[in-house]
């Protein structure tokens, strides 16, 4: 069970170790196991990704406030976790998100506008999972972790692990939250992944809350240790540190691709916003906590580092801000333009091969609609 | 007499039940500090403490399964399932354990628990938040299933369900939580829980609904009356046992019956109503029993849910069609 | 032409499907070395290897959930649920994921998987081993549901189900696994999967069954014939889509219909058959559609299961009753 | 998380420690944490219990072979685990068994004949759970672990933990198997038990098999370590050693009663027989393995110890054997006499308050039966 990178499972009694490469103050620190050299472009890229993704999120939240979306699940505060995890992927990797992985979607090339459909109520996921290697959002908590594990078992059967070919060896990521860790499905996914040594990385964004319930209701020990109970490595990373998240995910994904099996990565972060736009977090948490976490902002620390090291200047920051404005403006415009689906289409999408029953219901529906047109 | 929304009536009913019997517990996701995502349990944890209003880990099978154990220890757990679409992880516990324990134990084990499920659509929600899973519970022997449709019933029925020594699946029309408002007389003797009820008398055709569709049926009756058609509307209230006595009595007079629910038509509760009423009232029926329900497709995106759900027009159309036979 | 039991026919059909398409996988508890508790997958792991015949951990949601992932990766998993009563832990995955993925993805995601469930009673088993859970799947849009009743159908239908690009719940009458024996012509072109079939023509009354009750219906027809009554028997074969074309055609001739299944009567498939046929054939029916099924109690201890299950006498009694209207 | 008795969670990489107090050869060994002095009466009692319970099992197996039972789930080989666990209970403790806990049932005062009903098909559990503080057998794998946890939460609410009153403080036991450890329900039970620190002991008889599937399919690490992933202690005990099982269970139950929360006890044992009487284990396991485990027989080692230390002689052994004969004879006799239930009763047992629907079905059933009597 001892892993060259992840090492042996930490003692239950020991303090949780938080992998960090960039402090909240923007100072670069080093870690014996998870360290990487990042190029200036890479760092600027992370900054840009996070700024744009935050803007995407703010824009969608505003669209909800203006009645254009029925709901929005904000990622505010979780940008580093998602960009770190998303940018560590190779094209052939496959990702199973929850409903909050807008940043990962961004990294997978899903257009932000495509994310709006589900929340606007015009579709239930509008991108092609196979085009982006990014499954549809899953709302039933935990269900997707089993899909990820099964997909990873398929990857094994395709011989796409451990070949040494960097374009072929494939990892799968299962996203989930701290609350989800209590679901039977998630724990069964651990069982299956361990039993078959499947190439899957369980990436848990522990944002401290499951709606109103604090993390402590779900587990009395740090979550990454859950993996040790199932016989595979777990590690806790500073989820507000994009460098650390990237480094840890890269290592975990590489383990999977090499055929060394599953890893649990707990990205320790904080849900800065409400659970969703219908939630009112003032009912259950202290603004003090939120203030404390503001000091750990994922974007500020990268900006501080870039500036301090002369890797970015006002012009760069302004350029990214400008890009965010363009994105925001486009989202507003294109959201308004998102067409409603045609009710008659629901009958032909239920199955690959439509049933006579549904064909009849469709025909009856058509006739029904036509009857109004005649009258009108 | 207090004016209450349906949500407030449920809250008041729960509070009353907890005051009356300290074995009554409330449990579920976010039911404590938050008071539930719909605020049905608002304020209860503050007043009854964390031991009686239990915020649980995020695991529905765990919630229902531990509630079974609590019931076996003598408690009366009232479980909240956050949304209809999230009851399925608990399905095994409900169908194989909750429903069967009394039977298996030859009556020795009692499982007096209530499983509250906000159900139905029409609130513009994302997927899995607008389901109508009742048929599956009605098909399961050992469960009792009721649905409230208005604040007064909500207030009384939740207390009666908690008071029942049998497990009850309690369906709440979430669409009406805050829109349905009425005077509730807390001191009025409640109607029997296991009976359906004529909510508007009529003589030409019978309309049957429950939960959110009762108001649709009443609206249809009003419109039909303007066209000179007298519609009798019945609120089923109890789906298991299914009380069809008033329905049959009605159909013997009207000869025509339309059943309305949001659940998919195929094997929805309407199928059972149709089969039984046809068997009992074969010679009285002038037309086959017609059903208006959700289509046999998954619940669609919110923007088109109005086309999916039974509405006034579809109900009136079905009424018209019963006169075409 | 080979003489086969129903179990052997399923085994041969699975083998054929695995030979024809190397994306076909078999997975479940004990399906490998043991060949399944009913030996339906006997010998498959030996011949196709552990990667294609997968012994899984003991977790039904895990089995179905990972099968979804395998299907998304391009495989065609055939999942075995060991007994009907153990499908419920997988219910959420089946109802919310398997059934909906194609719809949710606007047709982009295919989930070509088969969920095999040995179902029904009559084998003297302990509790949870004799259930008939089909109604719940029929009520769920997005699933297709079929039931075989004889070796020839079993051999063909399992291959057709595997070949289908839609998820199929495949019900196997476990009581007949080893008792039903027949000649199977492996080279015969199979009947269409999504059609029911008249298995015995008749003119006085129509009897409809599926899975284990088809033989009960045939026996009833034989006895009735001796009494001078001509009974037409229809094997539904497909429950979703529900092919009622032959049933309606038959009822227009006979005017009488009895539906027989082991599932509980209330909201069993018979309710839907009754409601639809009555709607379509209202003026042809001489009597209401009658249903014979398991009572609305949990499945009882084995010593009295014969009293619970529809048998020859109860079917004949229902036939008689349809003549009393 | 460090516990004075159970200590900190062992390192994942370390060898599993097997608590043992009596070797297969019948030698008494000592253990730093789990040691007890056993009186002669206690030891003879364990011997008697195990012999009688084995006889019960053999008798029921024979009854099945003779067609008197439809099925039987044998406990052969697991006597020590069950008697050790069962005898460590106090009267007020409550037990949730699987379908194989005949030995625990014995300790709880359930008459062996009462165990036969379920397998004969005359009932689905015939004892009163509240009379014996022993729930009905549960066949749906894992479901009872949640019931046990909920019951334990009820015990907490009753104030029946941590009072120091030995007749009041109550523990709950959840029995399950190695296969069951993969079920979502079982892992959710761990989550709830840890979250509420419920007074429940998870007692897993790892008998190496789940029907035909070897333990390794379910977990790649020793099972007791699963608990560490949920933040409570786990320990592996020699399940063929009644003394060790008793000692460990006593400590675990006491922890629960004192309000220190859940414990996971893995009793490492072996299913010597078939899964049930319908199973054919020669299809999937080597008789060699079975032979090796025969050397670890739970009864032989206690007998050896008793004899070697002059605590039992031939007369005692013969007396117990005689008692076993009497038990066997009574089981045969009373099994034959077990009455079939009355079909009409099924309609009145579904609910506490019968519904009009079922009353009508019952009346129709009565009329139906009467119609045959008239004819006959
Ligand atoms: C099976 C199920 N139960 C309940 C819900 C309702 N629900 C939606 S999100 C949520 C909390 C999830 O918390 P967590 O897993 O920590 O993810 P986060 O929202 O914090 O990203 C709940 C209870 C659901 N979607 N699915
Ligand atoms: C939910 C569920 N799935 C499948 C089964 C069928 N089944 C009965 S026992 C068993 C194996 C159980 O293994 P384990 O938990 O190790 O207990 P053991 O039988 O070894 O005592 C299986 C798969 C079941 N009873 N319940
Ligand atoms: Mg969270
Ligand atoms: Mg086992």
mmCIF file of N, CA and C in Angstrom, chain B residues 23 25 27 50-52 54-57 59-63 65-70 72-73 75 92-93 96-97 99 101-110 141-144 164-166 194 239-243 276, chain D residues 92 94 96 123-130 135-140 142-144 146-151 153-158 160 170 185 188 191-192 195-196 346-357:
data_model
loop_
_atom_site.group_PDB
_atom_site.id
_atom_site.type_symbol
_atom_site.label_atom_id
_atom_site.label_comp_id
_atom_site.label_asym_id
_atom_site.label_seq_id
_atom_site.Cartn_x
_atom_site.Cartn_y
_atom_site.Cartn_z
ATOM 1 N N UNK B 23 -41.871 11.381 21.985
ATOM 2 C CA UNK B 23 -41.203 10.354 21.188
ATOM 3 C C UNK B 23 -41.111 10.760 19.715
ATOM 4 N N UNK B 25 -39.754 12.493 16.658
ATOM 5 C CA UNK B 25 -38.498 13.089 16.224
ATOM 6 C C UNK B 25 -38.645 13.555 14.784
ATOM 7 N N UNK B 27 -36.219 14.191 11.398
ATOM 8 C CA UNK B 27 -34.848 14.001 10.934
ATOM 9 C C UNK B 27 -34.738 14.120 9.422
ATOM 10 N N UNK B 50 -31.456 19.489 19.499
ATOM 11 C CA UNK B 50 -30.807 18.700 18.441
ATOM 12 C C UNK B 50 -31.107 17.215 18.538
ATOM 13 N N UNK B 51 -31.532 16.775 19.711
ATOM 14 C CA UNK B 51 -31.828 15.354 19.851
ATOM 15 C C UNK B 51 -33.167 14.993 19.230
ATOM 16 N N UNK B 52 -34.027 15.963 19.108
ATOM 17 C CA UNK B 52 -35.348 15.664 18.548
ATOM 18 C C UNK B 52 -35.499 16.173 17.125
ATOM 19 N N UNK B 54 -33.125 16.305 14.068
ATOM 20 C CA UNK B 54 -31.793 15.776 13.796
ATOM 21 C C UNK B 54 -31.338 16.092 12.379
ATOM 22 N N UNK B 55 -30.321 16.920 12.277
ATOM 23 C CA UNK B 55 -29.648 17.093 10.989
ATOM 24 C C UNK B 55 -28.818 15.841 10.727
ATOM 25 N N UNK B 56 -29.048 15.226 9.583
ATOM 26 C CA UNK B 56 -28.386 13.945 9.311
ATOM 27 C C UNK B 56 -27.286 14.092 8.273
ATOM 28 N N UNK B 57 -26.386 13.120 8.234
ATOM 29 C CA UNK B 57 -25.481 13.044 7.084
ATOM 30 C C UNK B 57 -26.265 12.919 5.784
ATOM 31 N N UNK B 59 -27.377 11.085 3.259
ATOM 32 C CA UNK B 59 -27.522 9.694 2.819
ATOM 33 C C UNK B 59 -28.936 9.233 3.131
ATOM 34 N N UNK B 60 -29.753 9.129 2.107
ATOM 35 C CA UNK B 60 -31.165 8.845 2.326
ATOM 36 C C UNK B 60 -31.421 7.444 2.868
ATOM 37 N N UNK B 61 -30.658 6.464 2.394
ATOM 38 C CA UNK B 61 -30.859 5.121 2.930
ATOM 39 C C UNK B 61 -30.505 5.130 4.408
ATOM 40 N N UNK B 62 -29.455 5.834 4.727
ATOM 41 C CA UNK B 62 -29.060 5.980 6.122
ATOM 42 C C UNK B 62 -30.128 6.651 6.956
ATOM 43 N N UNK B 63 -30.763 7.645 6.411
ATOM 44 C CA UNK B 63 -31.800 8.357 7.164
ATOM 45 C C UNK B 63 -32.973 7.415 7.455
ATOM 46 N N UNK B 65 -33.060 4.130 7.176
ATOM 47 C CA UNK B 65 -32.618 2.935 7.911
ATOM 48 C C UNK B 65 -32.423 3.210 9.395
ATOM 49 N N UNK B 66 -31.824 4.342 9.723
ATOM 50 C CA UNK B 66 -31.682 4.639 11.153
ATOM 51 C C UNK B 66 -33.037 4.983 11.771
ATOM 52 N N UNK B 67 -33.923 5.564 10.975
ATOM 53 C CA UNK B 67 -35.264 5.843 11.495
ATOM 54 C C UNK B 67 -35.978 4.539 11.866
ATOM 55 N N UNK B 68 -35.737 3.491 11.079
ATOM 56 C CA UNK B 68 -36.317 2.184 11.422
ATOM 57 C C UNK B 68 -35.829 1.760 12.809
ATOM 58 N N UNK B 69 -34.534 1.894 13.028
ATOM 59 C CA UNK B 69 -33.982 1.518 14.333
ATOM 60 C C UNK B 69 -34.552 2.368 15.459
ATOM 61 N N UNK B 70 -34.683 3.658 15.199
ATOM 62 C CA UNK B 70 -35.271 4.542 16.211
ATOM 63 C C UNK B 70 -36.705 4.143 16.507
ATOM 64 N N UNK B 72 -37.923 1.173 16.228
ATOM 65 C CA UNK B 72 -37.893 -0.074 16.991
ATOM 66 C C UNK B 72 -37.565 0.196 18.460
ATOM 67 N N UNK B 73 -36.894 1.294 18.715
ATOM 68 C CA UNK B 73 -36.562 1.648 20.095
ATOM 69 C C UNK B 73 -37.710 2.435 20.744
ATOM 70 N N UNK B 75 -39.354 5.232 19.254
ATOM 71 C CA UNK B 75 -39.540 6.609 18.800
ATOM 72 C C UNK B 75 -40.497 6.664 17.608
ATOM 73 N N UNK B 92 -34.769 0.754 -1.044
ATOM 74 C CA UNK B 92 -34.666 -0.581 -0.457
ATOM 75 C C UNK B 92 -35.127 -0.573 0.989
ATOM 76 N N UNK B 93 -34.674 0.398 1.754
ATOM 77 C CA UNK B 93 -35.099 0.455 3.151
ATOM 78 C C UNK B 93 -36.620 0.644 3.249
ATOM 79 N N UNK B 96 -38.350 -2.826 1.370
ATOM 80 C CA UNK B 96 -38.031 -4.141 1.936
ATOM 81 C C UNK B 96 -38.013 -4.154 3.455
ATOM 82 N N UNK B 97 -37.793 -3.004 4.072
ATOM 83 C CA UNK B 97 -37.693 -3.006 5.536
ATOM 84 C C UNK B 97 -38.917 -2.317 6.157
ATOM 85 N N UNK B 99 -41.709 -1.348 5.000
ATOM 86 C CA UNK B 99 -43.008 -1.897 4.605
ATOM 87 C C UNK B 99 -43.247 -3.287 5.176
ATOM 88 N N UNK B 101 -41.618 -4.964 8.005
ATOM 89 C CA UNK B 101 -41.241 -5.401 9.353
ATOM 90 C C UNK B 101 -42.427 -5.863 10.193
ATOM 91 N N UNK B 102 -43.524 -5.155 10.086
ATOM 92 C CA UNK B 102 -44.692 -5.548 10.877
ATOM 93 C C UNK B 102 -45.176 -6.932 10.437
ATOM 94 N N UNK B 103 -45.260 -7.117 9.144
ATOM 95 C CA UNK B 103 -45.725 -8.396 8.586
ATOM 96 C C UNK B 103 -44.782 -9.533 8.959
ATOM 97 N N UNK B 104 -43.499 -9.306 8.711
ATOM 98 C CA UNK B 104 -42.506 -10.357 8.967
ATOM 99 C C UNK B 104 -42.522 -10.801 10.419
ATOM 100 N N UNK B 105 -42.743 -9.849 11.295
ATOM 101 C CA UNK B 105 -42.666 -10.160 12.719
ATOM 102 C C UNK B 105 -44.015 -10.605 13.275
ATOM 103 N N UNK B 106 -44.930 -10.915 12.376
ATOM 104 C CA UNK B 106 -46.269 -11.335 12.797
ATOM 105 C C UNK B 106 -46.888 -10.314 13.736
ATOM 106 N N UNK B 107 -46.623 -9.065 13.411
ATOM 107 C CA UNK B 107 -47.267 -8.004 14.160
ATOM 108 C C UNK B 107 -46.523 -7.575 15.419
ATOM 109 N N UNK B 108 -45.386 -8.183 15.657
ATOM 110 C CA UNK B 108 -44.691 -7.840 16.915
ATOM 111 C C UNK B 108 -43.927 -6.533 16.824
ATOM 112 N N UNK B 109 -43.366 -6.262 15.659
ATOM 113 C CA UNK B 109 -42.586 -5.040 15.499
ATOM 114 C C UNK B 109 -43.466 -3.953 14.872
ATOM 115 N N UNK B 110 -43.460 -2.798 15.484
ATOM 116 C CA UNK B 110 -44.180 -1.653 14.922
ATOM 117 C C UNK B 110 -43.153 -0.679 14.361
ATOM 118 N N UNK B 141 -47.213 -3.335 -0.647
ATOM 119 C CA UNK B 141 -47.996 -3.646 0.547
ATOM 120 C C UNK B 141 -47.213 -3.294 1.808
ATOM 121 N N UNK B 142 -47.911 -2.807 2.786
ATOM 122 C CA UNK B 142 -47.266 -2.490 4.054
ATOM 123 C C UNK B 142 -47.040 -0.999 4.249
ATOM 124 N N UNK B 143 -47.093 -0.259 3.157
ATOM 125 C CA UNK B 143 -46.992 1.192 3.286
ATOM 126 C C UNK B 143 -48.374 1.800 3.199
ATOM 127 N N UNK B 144 -48.570 2.890 3.908
ATOM 128 C CA UNK B 144 -49.755 3.702 3.685
ATOM 129 C C UNK B 144 -49.284 4.996 3.042
ATOM 130 N N UNK B 164 -50.343 7.608 13.562
ATOM 131 C CA UNK B 164 -50.597 6.245 13.071
ATOM 132 C C UNK B 164 -49.485 5.301 13.508
ATOM 133 N N UNK B 165 -49.860 4.097 13.887
ATOM 134 C CA UNK B 165 -48.846 3.109 14.268
ATOM 135 C C UNK B 165 -48.232 2.434 13.048
ATOM 136 N N UNK B 166 -48.733 2.754 11.879
ATOM 137 C CA UNK B 166 -48.182 2.185 10.643
ATOM 138 C C UNK B 166 -47.300 3.214 9.937
ATOM 139 N N UNK B 194 -58.006 8.266 6.502
ATOM 140 C CA UNK B 194 -58.012 7.255 5.433
ATOM 141 C C UNK B 194 -59.239 7.366 4.529
ATOM 142 N N UNK B 239 -54.029 7.473 -0.811
ATOM 143 C CA UNK B 239 -53.775 6.663 -2.011
ATOM 144 C C UNK B 239 -53.601 5.199 -1.643
ATOM 145 N N UNK B 240 -53.178 4.955 -0.423
ATOM 146 C CA UNK B 240 -53.085 3.596 0.071
ATOM 147 C C UNK B 240 -53.334 3.619 1.560
ATOM 148 N N UNK B 241 -54.449 3.117 2.046
ATOM 149 C CA UNK B 241 -55.518 2.523 1.267
ATOM 150 C C UNK B 241 -56.146 3.543 0.316
ATOM 151 N N UNK B 242 -56.623 3.024 -0.799
ATOM 152 C CA UNK B 242 -57.263 3.861 -1.803
ATOM 153 C C UNK B 242 -58.753 3.863 -1.498
ATOM 154 N N UNK B 243 -59.239 4.997 -1.067
ATOM 155 C CA UNK B 243 -60.659 5.053 -0.710
ATOM 156 C C UNK B 243 -61.466 5.466 -1.928
ATOM 157 N N UNK B 276 -60.292 -0.369 -10.908
ATOM 158 C CA UNK B 276 -61.234 -0.716 -9.834
ATOM 159 C C UNK B 276 -62.628 -0.138 -10.068
ATOM 160 N N UNK D 92 -29.651 -6.013 28.647
ATOM 161 C CA UNK D 92 -30.274 -4.837 28.033
ATOM 162 C C UNK D 92 -29.710 -4.508 26.656
ATOM 163 N N UNK D 94 -28.885 -4.837 22.695
ATOM 164 C CA UNK D 94 -29.791 -5.246 21.621
ATOM 165 C C UNK D 94 -28.970 -5.647 20.393
ATOM 166 N N UNK D 96 -28.706 -6.951 16.293
ATOM 167 C CA UNK D 96 -29.284 -7.046 14.952
ATOM 168 C C UNK D 96 -28.490 -8.070 14.151
ATOM 169 N N UNK D 123 -42.781 -19.168 8.609
ATOM 170 C CA UNK D 123 -42.844 -17.783 9.065
ATOM 171 C C UNK D 123 -41.626 -17.044 8.527
ATOM 172 N N UNK D 124 -41.472 -15.793 8.932
ATOM 173 C CA UNK D 124 -40.317 -15.001 8.511
ATOM 174 C C UNK D 124 -39.559 -14.496 9.733
ATOM 175 N N UNK D 125 -39.551 -15.352 10.745
ATOM 176 C CA UNK D 125 -38.962 -14.978 12.027
ATOM 177 C C UNK D 125 -40.039 -15.095 13.075
ATOM 178 N N UNK D 126 -39.835 -15.971 14.051
ATOM 179 C CA UNK D 126 -40.970 -16.303 14.924
ATOM 180 C C UNK D 126 -40.790 -15.811 16.341
ATOM 181 N N UNK D 127 -39.614 -15.297 16.655
ATOM 182 C CA UNK D 127 -39.423 -14.839 18.037
ATOM 183 C C UNK D 127 -39.808 -13.364 18.153
ATOM 184 N N UNK D 128 -40.022 -12.985 19.420
ATOM 185 C CA UNK D 128 -40.346 -11.587 19.669
ATOM 186 C C UNK D 128 -39.047 -10.825 19.890
ATOM 187 N N UNK D 129 -38.704 -9.944 18.964
ATOM 188 C CA UNK D 129 -37.429 -9.222 19.096
ATOM 189 C C UNK D 129 -37.289 -8.512 20.435
ATOM 190 N N UNK D 130 -38.381 -7.996 20.949
ATOM 191 C CA UNK D 130 -38.275 -7.230 22.189
ATOM 192 C C UNK D 130 -38.169 -8.110 23.420
ATOM 193 N N UNK D 135 -33.173 -8.803 17.183
ATOM 194 C CA UNK D 135 -34.055 -8.509 16.051
ATOM 195 C C UNK D 135 -34.261 -9.739 15.173
ATOM 196 N N UNK D 136 -35.183 -9.643 14.257
ATOM 197 C CA UNK D 136 -35.372 -10.745 13.309
ATOM 198 C C UNK D 136 -34.161 -10.833 12.387
ATOM 199 N N UNK D 137 -33.977 -12.009 11.833
ATOM 200 C CA UNK D 137 -32.942 -12.179 10.822
ATOM 201 C C UNK D 137 -33.208 -11.211 9.661
ATOM 202 N N UNK D 138 -32.145 -10.714 9.087
ATOM 203 C CA UNK D 138 -32.301 -9.832 7.930
ATOM 204 C C UNK D 138 -31.560 -10.431 6.753
ATOM 205 N N UNK D 139 -32.268 -10.585 5.673
ATOM 206 C CA UNK D 139 -31.698 -11.263 4.507
ATOM 207 C C UNK D 139 -31.132 -10.270 3.495
ATOM 208 N N UNK D 140 -31.743 -9.114 3.400
ATOM 209 C CA UNK D 140 -31.219 -8.106 2.478
ATOM 210 C C UNK D 140 -29.894 -7.603 3.065
ATOM 211 N N UNK D 142 -26.920 -6.186 4.661
ATOM 212 C CA UNK D 142 -26.463 -4.909 5.209
ATOM 213 C C UNK D 142 -27.533 -4.025 5.806
ATOM 214 N N UNK D 143 -28.795 -4.257 5.438
ATOM 215 C CA UNK D 143 -29.864 -3.336 5.866
ATOM 216 C C UNK D 143 -29.905 -3.173 7.386
ATOM 217 N N UNK D 144 -29.629 -4.260 8.097
ATOM 218 C CA UNK D 144 -29.766 -4.213 9.558
ATOM 219 C C UNK D 144 -28.709 -3.363 10.235
ATOM 220 N N UNK D 146 -27.959 -0.383 9.574
ATOM 221 C CA UNK D 146 -28.562 0.935 9.784
ATOM 222 C C UNK D 146 -29.602 0.888 10.898
ATOM 223 N N UNK D 147 -30.348 -0.207 10.949
ATOM 224 C CA UNK D 147 -31.320 -0.334 12.029
ATOM 225 C C UNK D 147 -30.594 -0.315 13.374
ATOM 226 N N UNK D 148 -29.497 -1.033 13.432
ATOM 227 C CA UNK D 148 -28.724 -1.088 14.671
ATOM 228 C C UNK D 148 -28.243 0.308 15.058
ATOM 229 N N UNK D 149 -27.758 1.045 14.064
ATOM 230 C CA UNK D 149 -27.251 2.388 14.345
ATOM 231 C C UNK D 149 -28.380 3.298 14.823
ATOM 232 N N UNK D 150 -29.528 3.196 14.181
ATOM 233 C CA UNK D 150 -30.674 4.000 14.598
ATOM 234 C C UNK D 150 -31.147 3.610 15.991
ATOM 235 N N UNK D 151 -31.169 2.322 16.244
ATOM 236 C CA UNK D 151 -31.557 1.863 17.577
ATOM 237 C C UNK D 151 -30.594 2.444 18.616
ATOM 238 N N UNK D 153 -28.964 5.178 18.352
ATOM 239 C CA UNK D 153 -29.282 6.599 18.509
ATOM 240 C C UNK D 153 -30.469 6.765 19.469
ATOM 241 N N UNK D 154 -31.380 5.801 19.419
ATOM 242 C CA UNK D 154 -32.503 5.821 20.354
ATOM 243 C C UNK D 154 -32.020 5.585 21.784
ATOM 244 N N UNK D 155 -31.087 4.667 21.942
ATOM 245 C CA UNK D 155 -30.499 4.407 23.260
ATOM 246 C C UNK D 155 -29.889 5.691 23.818
ATOM 247 N N UNK D 156 -29.188 6.423 22.964
ATOM 248 C CA UNK D 156 -28.623 7.703 23.407
ATOM 249 C C UNK D 156 -29.707 8.650 23.879
ATOM 250 N N UNK D 157 -30.772 8.723 23.102
ATOM 251 C CA UNK D 157 -31.864 9.640 23.458
ATOM 252 C C UNK D 157 -32.575 9.226 24.744
ATOM 253 N N UNK D 158 -32.517 7.927 25.033
ATOM 254 C CA UNK D 158 -33.103 7.449 26.288
ATOM 255 C C UNK D 158 -32.172 7.698 27.474
ATOM 256 N N UNK D 160 -29.458 6.130 28.016
ATOM 257 C CA UNK D 160 -29.002 4.825 28.500
ATOM 258 C C UNK D 160 -27.564 4.526 28.079
ATOM 259 N N UNK D 170 -26.388 0.713 27.734
ATOM 260 C CA UNK D 170 -26.795 -0.251 26.710
ATOM 261 C C UNK D 170 -25.943 -0.131 25.456
ATOM 262 N N UNK D 185 -25.325 0.569 2.375
ATOM 263 C CA UNK D 185 -25.965 0.697 3.689
ATOM 264 C C UNK D 185 -24.973 0.534 4.831
ATOM 265 N N UNK D 188 -22.890 3.581 5.107
ATOM 266 C CA UNK D 188 -23.685 4.682 5.659
ATOM 267 C C UNK D 188 -23.874 4.488 7.166
ATOM 268 N N UNK D 191 -20.967 5.908 8.753
ATOM 269 C CA UNK D 191 -21.030 7.376 8.760
ATOM 270 C C UNK D 191 -21.931 7.869 9.894
ATOM 271 N N UNK D 192 -23.119 7.306 9.983
ATOM 272 C CA UNK D 192 -24.061 7.766 11.015
ATOM 273 C C UNK D 192 -23.514 7.455 12.419
ATOM 274 N N UNK D 195 -20.809 9.871 13.178
ATOM 275 C CA UNK D 195 -21.292 11.241 13.282
ATOM 276 C C UNK D 195 -21.965 11.488 14.630
ATOM 277 N N UNK D 196 -22.738 10.514 15.083
ATOM 278 C CA UNK D 196 -23.463 10.686 16.345
ATOM 279 C C UNK D 196 -22.775 9.988 17.511
ATOM 280 N N UNK D 346 -52.496 -13.652 6.597
ATOM 281 C CA UNK D 346 -51.566 -12.698 5.974
ATOM 282 C C UNK D 346 -52.231 -11.338 5.768
ATOM 283 N N UNK D 347 -53.535 -11.331 5.625
ATOM 284 C CA UNK D 347 -54.229 -10.054 5.368
ATOM 285 C C UNK D 347 -54.320 -9.165 6.603
ATOM 286 N N UNK D 348 -54.240 -9.768 7.762
ATOM 287 C CA UNK D 348 -54.394 -8.949 8.967
ATOM 288 C C UNK D 348 -53.057 -8.591 9.601
ATOM 289 N N UNK D 349 -51.970 -9.022 9.005
ATOM 290 C CA UNK D 349 -50.661 -8.743 9.592
ATOM 291 C C UNK D 349 -49.895 -7.657 8.858
ATOM 292 N N UNK D 350 -50.502 -7.133 7.806
ATOM 293 C CA UNK D 350 -49.762 -6.174 6.986
ATOM 294 C C UNK D 350 -49.578 -4.848 7.725
ATOM 295 N N UNK D 351 -50.644 -4.447 8.400
ATOM 296 C CA UNK D 351 -50.602 -3.176 9.123
ATOM 297 C C UNK D 351 -51.048 -3.386 10.563
ATOM 298 N N UNK D 352 -50.728 -2.429 11.400
ATOM 299 C CA UNK D 352 -51.306 -2.436 12.742
ATOM 300 C C UNK D 352 -52.811 -2.231 12.603
ATOM 301 N N UNK D 353 -53.178 -1.248 11.795
ATOM 302 C CA UNK D 353 -54.595 -0.968 11.558
ATOM 303 C C UNK D 353 -54.946 -1.478 10.162
ATOM 304 N N UNK D 354 -55.684 -2.534 10.094
ATOM 305 C CA UNK D 354 -56.005 -3.138 8.788
ATOM 306 C C UNK D 354 -56.767 -2.150 7.910
ATOM 307 N N UNK D 355 -56.460 -2.183 6.617
ATOM 308 C CA UNK D 355 -57.163 -1.290 5.699
ATOM 309 C C UNK D 355 -58.445 -1.953 5.202
ATOM 310 N N UNK D 356 -59.405 -1.143 4.778
ATOM 311 C CA UNK D 356 -60.632 -1.722 4.201
ATOM 312 C C UNK D 356 -60.313 -2.622 3.003
ATOM 313 N N UNK D 357 -59.309 -2.222 2.231
ATOM 314 C CA UNK D 357 -58.928 -3.036 1.069
ATOM 315 C C UNK D 357 -58.529 -4.441 1.490
#
